[in-house]
mmCIF file of C-alpha atoms in Angstrom:
data_model
loop_
_atom_site.group_PDB
_atom_site.id
_atom_site.type_symbol
_atom_site.label_atom_id
_atom_site.label_comp_id
_atom_site.label_asym_id
_atom_site.label_seq_id
_atom_site.Cartn_x
_atom_site.Cartn_y
_atom_site.Cartn_z
ATOM 1 C CA MET A 10 -0.053 0.006 -0.066
ATOM 2 C CA ASN A 11 1.338 3.449 -0.851
ATOM 3 C CA LEU A 12 0.132 7.007 -0.894
ATOM 4 C CA ARG A 13 -1.149 6.924 -4.541
ATOM 5 C CA THR A 14 -3.378 3.875 -3.707
ATOM 6 C CA LEU A 15 -4.934 5.743 -0.819
ATOM 7 C CA GLU A 16 -5.442 8.783 -3.112
ATOM 8 C CA ASN A 17 -7.140 6.538 -5.696
ATOM 9 C CA PHE A 18 -9.181 4.965 -3.040
ATOM 10 C CA LEU A 19 -10.419 8.495 -2.034
ATOM 11 C CA LYS A 20 -11.113 9.410 -5.618
ATOM 12 C CA ILE A 21 -13.464 6.425 -5.831
ATOM 13 C CA VAL A 22 -15.213 7.552 -2.737
ATOM 14 C CA GLU A 23 -15.627 11.049 -4.112
ATOM 15 C CA ILE A 24 -16.956 9.884 -7.502
ATOM 16 C CA GLY A 25 -18.826 6.876 -6.440
ATOM 17 C CA SER A 26 -17.788 4.900 -9.351
ATOM 18 C CA LEU A 27 -14.764 2.729 -10.194
ATOM 19 C CA LYS A 28 -15.097 3.635 -13.922
ATOM 20 C CA GLY A 29 -15.238 7.409 -13.266
ATOM 21 C CA ALA A 30 -12.463 7.282 -10.761
ATOM 22 C CA ALA A 31 -10.186 5.344 -13.215
ATOM 23 C CA GLU A 32 -10.896 8.027 -15.848
ATOM 24 C CA ALA A 33 -10.189 10.840 -13.388
ATOM 25 C CA VAL A 34 -6.864 9.409 -12.250
ATOM 26 C CA ARG A 35 -6.047 8.122 -15.732
ATOM 27 C CA ILE A 36 -5.438 4.410 -15.097
ATOM 28 C CA ALA A 37 -7.090 1.431 -16.562
ATOM 29 C CA GLN A 38 -10.076 0.272 -14.523
ATOM 30 C CA PRO A 39 -8.840 -3.186 -14.018
ATOM 31 C CA ALA A 40 -5.641 -1.784 -12.491
ATOM 32 C CA LEU A 41 -7.721 0.374 -10.128
ATOM 33 C CA THR A 42 -9.847 -2.606 -9.259
ATOM 34 C CA ARG A 43 -6.690 -4.606 -8.403
ATOM 35 C CA GLN A 44 -5.522 -1.786 -6.096
ATOM 36 C CA ILE A 45 -8.828 -1.957 -4.141
ATOM 37 C CA ALA A 46 -8.640 -5.706 -3.948
ATOM 38 C CA MET A 47 -5.107 -5.476 -2.569
ATOM 39 C CA LEU A 48 -6.329 -2.920 0.080
ATOM 40 C CA GLU A 49 -9.174 -5.273 1.038
ATOM 41 C CA GLU A 50 -6.759 -8.072 1.317
ATOM 42 C CA ALA A 51 -4.366 -6.030 3.362
ATOM 43 C CA PHE A 52 -7.041 -4.840 5.876
ATOM 44 C CA GLY A 53 -9.085 -8.182 5.816
ATOM 45 C CA ALA A 54 -12.305 -6.336 5.163
ATOM 46 C CA ARG A 55 -14.534 -5.373 2.271
ATOM 47 C CA LEU A 56 -14.294 -1.695 1.543
ATOM 48 C CA PHE A 57 -17.101 -1.123 -1.066
ATOM 49 C CA VAL A 58 -20.458 -2.448 -1.896
ATOM 50 C CA ARG A 59 -21.000 -2.613 -5.660
ATOM 51 C CA HIS A 60 -24.354 -1.793 -7.121
ATOM 52 C CA ARG A 61 -25.810 -0.727 -10.566
ATOM 53 C CA ARG A 62 -25.116 2.975 -10.052
ATOM 54 C CA GLY A 63 -21.553 2.476 -8.745
ATOM 55 C CA VAL A 64 -20.149 1.726 -5.417
ATOM 56 C CA THR A 65 -20.728 2.909 -1.768
ATOM 57 C CA LEU A 66 -18.522 2.453 1.357
ATOM 58 C CA THR A 67 -19.035 -0.250 3.888
ATOM 59 C CA GLU A 68 -18.433 0.549 7.548
ATOM 60 C CA ALA A 69 -14.847 -0.610 7.158
ATOM 61 C CA GLY A 70 -14.452 1.577 4.130
ATOM 62 C CA GLU A 71 -15.721 4.497 6.012
ATOM 63 C CA GLN A 72 -12.991 3.994 8.661
ATOM 64 C CA LEU A 73 -10.357 3.757 6.112
ATOM 65 C CA ARG A 74 -11.606 6.993 4.452
ATOM 66 C CA LEU A 75 -11.193 8.878 7.712
ATOM 67 C CA HIS A 76 -7.694 7.658 8.169
ATOM 68 C CA ALA A 77 -6.683 8.078 4.500
ATOM 69 C CA GLU A 78 -7.832 11.712 4.537
ATOM 70 C CA ARG A 79 -5.890 12.390 7.626
ATOM 71 C CA ILE A 80 -2.726 10.656 6.306
ATOM 72 C CA ILE A 81 -2.826 12.499 2.978
ATOM 73 C CA GLY A 82 -3.610 15.803 4.696
ATOM 74 C CA GLU A 83 -0.580 15.355 7.003
ATOM 75 C CA VAL A 84 1.717 14.580 4.077
ATOM 76 C CA ALA A 85 0.369 17.584 2.121
ATOM 77 C CA ALA A 86 0.766 19.824 5.239
ATOM 78 C CA ALA A 87 4.342 18.649 5.632
ATOM 79 C CA HIS A 88 5.101 19.227 2.002
ATOM 80 C CA ASP A 89 3.527 22.690 2.014
ATOM 81 C CA ALA A 90 5.233 23.637 5.326
ATOM 82 C CA VAL A 91 8.680 22.759 3.991
ATOM 83 C CA SER A 92 8.373 24.134 0.462
ATOM 84 C CA ALA A 93 6.415 27.223 1.477
ATOM 85 C CA ALA A 94 9.283 28.766 3.501
ATOM 86 C CA GLY A 95 10.170 32.040 1.964
ATOM 87 C CA ARG A 96 7.571 31.593 -0.892
ATOM 88 C CA GLU A 97 4.680 33.960 -1.626
ATOM 89 C CA PRO A 98 1.142 32.491 -1.779
ATOM 90 C CA THR A 99 0.197 31.100 -5.219
ATOM 91 C CA GLY A 100 -2.469 28.810 -6.633
ATOM 92 C CA ALA A 101 -6.074 29.020 -5.696
ATOM 93 C CA VAL A 102 -8.049 29.325 -2.440
ATOM 94 C CA ALA A 103 -11.810 28.998 -1.873
ATOM 95 C CA LEU A 104 -13.693 31.210 0.668
ATOM 96 C CA GLY A 105 -17.269 30.780 2.055
ATOM 97 C CA LEU A 106 -18.966 33.839 3.322
ATOM 98 C CA PRO A 107 -22.539 34.156 4.738
ATOM 99 C CA THR A 108 -24.666 36.837 3.126
ATOM 100 C CA SER A 109 -25.011 38.523 6.515
ATOM 101 C CA MET A 110 -21.315 39.521 6.413
ATOM 102 C CA LEU A 111 -21.736 41.736 3.220
ATOM 103 C CA TYR A 112 -21.761 45.089 4.821
ATOM 104 C CA VAL A 113 -19.391 44.430 7.843
ATOM 105 C CA LEU A 114 -16.657 42.247 6.494
ATOM 106 C CA SER A 115 -17.025 40.576 3.068
ATOM 107 C CA THR A 116 -16.078 43.315 0.646
ATOM 108 C CA SER A 117 -13.187 44.566 2.734
ATOM 109 C CA VAL A 118 -11.716 41.180 3.158
ATOM 110 C CA VAL A 119 -11.962 40.069 -0.495
ATOM 111 C CA ALA A 120 -10.624 43.495 -1.758
ATOM 112 C CA ALA A 121 -7.715 43.432 0.738
ATOM 113 C CA TYR A 122 -6.778 39.930 -0.086
ATOM 114 C CA MET A 123 -6.900 40.659 -3.936
ATOM 115 C CA ARG A 124 -4.597 43.690 -3.371
ATOM 116 C CA ALA A 125 -2.176 41.796 -1.206
ATOM 117 C CA TRP A 126 -1.936 38.594 -3.210
ATOM 118 C CA PRO A 127 -2.953 39.287 -6.845
ATOM 119 C CA SER A 128 -1.185 36.150 -8.083
ATOM 120 C CA VAL A 129 -3.673 33.875 -6.173
ATOM 121 C CA PHE A 130 -6.802 32.892 -7.612
ATOM 122 C CA LEU A 131 -9.534 33.586 -5.087
ATOM 123 C CA ARG A 132 -12.939 31.858 -5.441
ATOM 124 C CA VAL A 133 -15.604 33.282 -3.206
ATOM 125 C CA HIS A 134 -18.998 31.452 -2.472
ATOM 126 C CA GLU A 135 -21.536 33.854 -0.766
ATOM 127 C CA ALA A 136 -24.559 32.086 0.509
ATOM 128 C CA ILE A 137 -26.946 31.533 3.447
ATOM 129 C CA GLY A 138 -25.165 30.240 6.495
ATOM 130 C CA HIS A 139 -26.210 26.623 6.401
ATOM 131 C CA VAL A 140 -25.214 26.469 2.660
ATOM 132 C CA VAL A 141 -21.674 27.775 3.531
ATOM 133 C CA GLU A 142 -21.460 25.133 6.270
ATOM 134 C CA ASP A 143 -22.294 22.377 3.648
ATOM 135 C CA LEU A 144 -19.632 23.841 1.286
ATOM 136 C CA LEU A 145 -16.931 23.477 3.919
ATOM 137 C CA ARG A 146 -18.276 20.086 4.950
ATOM 138 C CA ASP A 147 -17.904 18.967 1.334
ATOM 139 C CA ARG A 148 -14.499 20.559 0.998
ATOM 140 C CA ARG A 149 -15.622 22.911 -1.729
ATOM 141 C CA VAL A 150 -14.169 25.789 0.245
ATOM 142 C CA ASP A 151 -11.010 25.957 2.268
ATOM 143 C CA VAL A 152 -12.019 28.740 4.758
ATOM 144 C CA ALA A 153 -15.494 29.710 5.860
ATOM 145 C CA ILE A 154 -17.285 31.993 8.407
ATOM 146 C CA LEU A 155 -19.911 29.851 10.096
ATOM 147 C CA ILE A 156 -22.387 30.060 13.098
ATOM 148 C CA SER A 157 -20.770 28.348 16.038
ATOM 149 C CA GLU A 158 -23.479 25.699 16.263
ATOM 150 C CA ALA A 159 -21.905 23.988 13.220
ATOM 151 C CA ARG A 160 -21.512 20.263 13.822
ATOM 152 C CA ASN A 161 -20.237 17.188 12.138
ATOM 153 C CA LEU A 162 -17.465 18.808 10.212
ATOM 154 C CA GLU A 163 -14.648 16.341 9.945
ATOM 155 C CA ASN A 164 -11.076 17.482 9.585
ATOM 156 C CA VAL A 165 -12.114 21.106 10.212
ATOM 157 C CA ASP A 166 -10.642 23.578 12.783
ATOM 158 C CA LEU A 167 -13.281 25.941 14.316
ATOM 159 C CA THR A 168 -12.194 29.099 16.062
ATOM 160 C CA PRO A 169 -14.772 31.612 17.509
ATOM 161 C CA LEU A 170 -14.344 35.115 16.085
ATOM 162 C CA VAL A 171 -17.056 37.378 17.645
ATOM 163 C CA VAL A 172 -20.263 37.120 19.550
ATOM 164 C CA GLU A 173 -23.151 39.456 18.616
ATOM 165 C CA ASP A 174 -26.745 40.033 19.549
ATOM 166 C CA VAL A 175 -29.652 38.683 17.532
ATOM 167 C CA TYR A 176 -32.115 41.288 16.308
ATOM 168 C CA LEU A 177 -35.785 41.482 15.381
ATOM 169 C CA ALA A 178 -36.032 43.470 12.189
ATOM 170 C CA GLY A 179 -39.191 45.030 10.827
ATOM 171 C CA PRO A 180 -40.475 47.914 8.666
ATOM 172 C CA PRO A 181 -39.651 51.473 9.770
ATOM 173 C CA GLU A 182 -43.198 52.066 11.049
ATOM 174 C CA ALA A 183 -42.717 49.240 13.524
ATOM 175 C CA GLY A 184 -40.886 51.585 15.741
ATOM 176 C CA LEU A 185 -38.219 49.130 16.821
ATOM 177 C CA THR A 186 -35.189 50.814 18.406
ATOM 178 C CA LEU A 187 -31.680 49.664 19.239
ATOM 179 C CA ASP A 188 -31.880 50.714 22.845
ATOM 180 C CA ARG A 189 -35.147 48.861 23.644
ATOM 181 C CA PRO A 190 -34.652 44.971 23.590
ATOM 182 C CA VAL A 191 -37.715 42.801 22.937
ATOM 183 C CA ALA A 192 -38.703 39.449 24.500
ATOM 184 C CA VAL A 193 -38.255 36.395 22.406
ATOM 185 C CA GLU A 194 -41.984 35.618 23.090
ATOM 186 C CA LEU A 195 -42.926 38.559 20.926
ATOM 187 C CA LEU A 196 -41.794 36.614 17.840
ATOM 188 C CA ALA A 197 -44.602 34.171 18.197
ATOM 189 C CA ASP A 198 -47.197 36.970 17.770
ATOM 190 C CA LEU A 199 -45.604 38.476 14.667
ATOM 191 C CA PRO A 200 -45.801 37.547 10.981
ATOM 192 C CA ILE A 201 -42.192 36.222 10.685
ATOM 193 C CA ILE A 202 -40.272 35.753 7.499
ATOM 194 C CA LEU A 203 -37.610 33.278 8.040
ATOM 195 C CA LEU A 204 -34.975 31.370 6.128
ATOM 196 C CA SER A 205 -35.184 27.559 5.530
ATOM 197 C CA PRO A 206 -35.627 25.179 8.465
ATOM 198 C CA GLN A 207 -31.883 24.230 8.168
ATOM 199 C CA ASN A 208 -30.867 27.766 9.019
ATOM 200 C CA ARG A 209 -28.922 27.710 12.327
ATOM 201 C CA LEU A 210 -30.414 31.002 13.590
ATOM 202 C CA ARG A 211 -33.976 29.809 12.920
ATOM 203 C CA LEU A 212 -33.312 26.588 14.795
ATOM 204 C CA GLN A 213 -32.023 28.705 17.749
ATOM 205 C CA ILE A 214 -35.161 30.858 17.740
ATOM 206 C CA GLU A 215 -37.494 27.851 17.515
ATOM 207 C CA THR A 216 -35.561 26.267 20.443
ATOM 208 C CA GLU A 217 -35.961 29.354 22.695
ATOM 209 C CA LEU A 218 -39.656 29.762 21.848
ATOM 210 C CA ALA A 219 -40.235 26.067 22.656
ATOM 211 C CA ARG A 220 -38.771 26.623 26.172
ATOM 212 C CA CYS A 221 -41.535 29.366 26.597
ATOM 213 C CA GLY A 222 -44.258 27.009 25.383
ATOM 214 C CA ARG A 223 -44.612 29.027 22.157
ATOM 215 C CA ARG A 224 -43.911 28.470 18.538
ATOM 216 C CA LEU A 225 -43.342 30.512 15.366
ATOM 217 C CA GLN A 226 -46.283 31.331 13.148
ATOM 218 C CA THR A 227 -44.169 31.840 9.965
ATOM 219 C CA SER A 228 -46.042 33.759 7.340
ATOM 220 C CA LEU A 229 -43.443 33.182 4.614
ATOM 221 C CA GLU A 230 -40.276 31.229 4.107
ATOM 222 C CA VAL A 231 -37.596 32.522 1.775
ATOM 223 C CA GLU A 232 -34.253 31.044 0.785
ATOM 224 C CA GLY A 233 -32.578 34.459 0.225
ATOM 225 C CA GLN A 234 -31.642 37.173 2.640
ATOM 226 C CA PRO A 235 -31.818 40.217 0.172
ATOM 227 C CA LEU A 236 -35.446 39.249 -0.606
ATOM 228 C CA VAL A 237 -36.326 38.900 2.924
ATOM 229 C CA LEU A 238 -35.058 42.434 3.724
ATOM 230 C CA ASP A 239 -36.809 43.899 0.641
ATOM 231 C CA LEU A 240 -40.086 42.330 1.767
ATOM 232 C CA ILE A 241 -39.658 43.824 5.221
ATOM 233 C CA LYS A 242 -39.117 47.313 3.731
ATOM 234 C CA ASN A 243 -42.409 46.822 1.865
ATOM 235 C CA GLY A 244 -44.235 45.986 5.156
ATOM 236 C CA ILE A 245 -44.781 42.357 4.470
ATOM 237 C CA GLY A 246 -43.454 41.068 7.791
ATOM 238 C CA TYR A 247 -40.535 40.770 10.260
ATOM 239 C CA THR A 248 -37.429 38.641 10.466
ATOM 240 C CA VAL A 249 -34.671 37.746 12.793
ATOM 241 C CA LEU A 250 -31.007 38.407 11.926
ATOM 242 C CA PRO A 251 -27.653 39.363 13.516
ATOM 243 C CA TYR A 252 -26.987 42.974 13.622
ATOM 244 C CA CYS A 253 -24.342 42.864 10.978
ATOM 245 C CA ALA A 254 -26.922 41.798 8.510
ATOM 246 C CA ILE A 255 -29.165 44.782 8.914
ATOM 247 C CA GLU A 256 -26.719 47.465 10.085
ATOM 248 C CA ALA A 257 -26.801 49.374 6.772
ATOM 249 C CA GLU A 258 -30.524 49.124 6.393
ATOM 250 C CA ILE A 259 -31.063 50.533 9.865
ATOM 251 C CA ALA A 260 -28.603 53.392 9.355
ATOM 252 C CA ALA A 261 -30.420 54.339 6.132
ATOM 253 C CA GLY A 262 -33.850 54.150 7.782
ATOM 254 C CA ARG A 263 -35.103 51.500 5.519
ATOM 255 C CA VAL A 264 -35.859 49.029 8.390
ATOM 256 C CA SER A 265 -36.086 49.269 12.155
ATOM 257 C CA GLY A 266 -34.496 46.784 14.593
ATOM 258 C CA ALA A 267 -34.224 45.813 18.269
ATOM 259 C CA PRO A 268 -32.154 43.251 20.045
ATOM 260 C CA ILE A 269 -33.951 40.158 21.208
ATOM 261 C CA ARG A 270 -33.291 40.007 24.995
ATOM 262 C CA GLY A 271 -30.883 37.168 26.027
ATOM 263 C CA LEU A 272 -30.181 35.980 22.387
ATOM 264 C CA THR A 273 -26.594 36.036 20.993
ATOM 265 C CA MET A 274 -24.813 34.164 18.151
ATOM 266 C CA THR A 275 -21.147 33.358 17.629
ATOM 267 C CA TRP A 276 -19.457 33.783 14.317
ATOM 268 C CA THR A 277 -16.797 31.112 13.875
ATOM 269 C CA LEU A 278 -13.816 30.694 11.539
ATOM 270 C CA GLY A 279 -13.878 27.237 9.866
ATOM 271 C CA VAL A 280 -10.718 25.936 8.165
ATOM 272 C CA ASN A 281 -10.188 22.758 6.154
ATOM 273 C CA ARG A 282 -7.393 21.177 8.103
ATOM 274 C CA MET A 283 -6.002 19.463 4.990
ATOM 275 C CA ARG A 284 -5.449 22.943 3.422
ATOM 276 C CA ALA A 285 -4.643 25.027 6.540
ATOM 277 C CA HIS A 286 -0.867 25.093 6.018
ATOM 278 C CA THR A 287 -0.838 26.308 2.358
ATOM 279 C CA PRO A 288 0.476 29.883 2.111
ATOM 280 C CA ALA A 289 -2.674 31.139 0.342
ATOM 281 C CA VAL A 290 -4.909 29.806 3.069
ATOM 282 C CA ARG A 291 -2.644 30.949 5.912
ATOM 283 C CA GLU A 292 -2.748 34.530 4.521
ATOM 284 C CA LEU A 293 -6.494 34.483 4.111
ATOM 285 C CA ILE A 294 -6.935 33.392 7.703
ATOM 286 C CA ALA A 295 -4.615 36.051 8.969
ATOM 287 C CA LEU A 296 -6.440 38.760 6.965
ATOM 288 C CA ILE A 297 -9.901 37.667 8.274
ATOM 289 C CA ARG A 298 -8.621 37.736 11.783
ATOM 290 C CA GLN A 299 -7.137 41.248 11.226
ATOM 291 C CA ALA A 300 -10.401 42.518 9.722
ATOM 292 C CA VAL A 301 -12.561 41.293 12.541
ATOM 293 C CA ASP A 302 -10.264 42.705 15.156
ATOM 294 C CA ALA A 303 -10.244 46.067 13.390
ATOM 295 C CA ARG A 304 -14.052 46.232 13.162
ATOM 296 C CA VAL A 305 -14.492 45.311 16.775
ATOM 297 C CA ALA A 306 -11.837 47.787 18.011
ATOM 298 C CA SER A 307 -13.251 50.646 15.938
ATOM 299 C CA GLY A 308 -16.831 50.013 17.178
ATOM 300 C CA GLU A 309 -18.028 49.585 13.455
ATOM 301 C CA TRP A 310 -19.299 46.128 14.420
ATOM 302 C CA ARG A 311 -22.072 47.014 16.970
ATOM 303 C CA VAL A 312 -22.301 44.972 20.126
ATOM 304 C CA ALA A 313 -19.761 42.467 18.686
ATOM 305 C CA GLN A 314 -17.318 40.988 21.269
ATOM 306 C CA PRO A 315 -14.273 38.860 20.692
ATOM 307 C CA GLY A 316 -14.964 35.158 20.681
ATOM 308 C CA ALA A 317 -14.087 33.774 24.070
ATOM 309 C CA GLU A 318 -14.257 30.027 23.333
ATOM 310 C CA PRO A 319 -11.129 27.941 22.635
ATOM 311 C CA ALA A 320 -10.475 26.614 19.153
ATOM 312 C CA ILE A 321 -12.454 23.436 18.337
ATOM 313 C CA SER A 322 -10.963 20.631 16.244
ATOM 314 C CA THR A 323 -13.417 18.339 14.478
#
């Protein structure tokens, strides 16, 4: 067994087909089949279940996948750490950003990175929070900003960045003000426009209301934050968001907002451990941390506090 065999094994897992994996790694399918047979013989366990649509992992295969990813990641990290000394970032890096970060962080981070490292190809995925979480889970991004409740992220390092209050946002005529917090129970009496049931903030709100014996009476569900805000401006309903997502709208008088008493959320930096040591990723992480610290120190990020939890490895 060698590193290439493990890489080919992971390619089969990724594609779900021996034929497709053989084409991807440019070897004959019989040769790839023999490699898998040798692995199964070496470990004394069947790794794949064959079916008409391709292959799926057995429980033993799943265990090998976890170890193979870790081994290859460590080898890549060692290679990058040694070869990166004195070398400027190059190649490509993928960043996942929640739409809530647009006004407070996203533009400044992307612009600063492009100015600092123009030779790096930066791919940015901007999406709703739970979609960004899925992108990191599927390794389609190297770095992402997440809500701290993110779970089941294998080979990902999670580091809290900031904690901020959760706000009720409504039309200007609702009269919500920043200095008058509202009770969470109020949400059960309002026409709430919320994101999908997979949204972490929605799950948090539903949990808090359940403790009070109440539940949301959602009038509308929208998978898109810009549309939610536009509907609020038109008097269609209310929503619940972190302050960073509505700061610009409140400042312009297009919506009103009030903190929900006792509710906070933590923004967390998630990094794919297999890519964490590449120069392009390291510089992106450093830039995000600097940008967050600067916003907090200047007061531009209202009620944001430095994350107090330790880093979490998953």
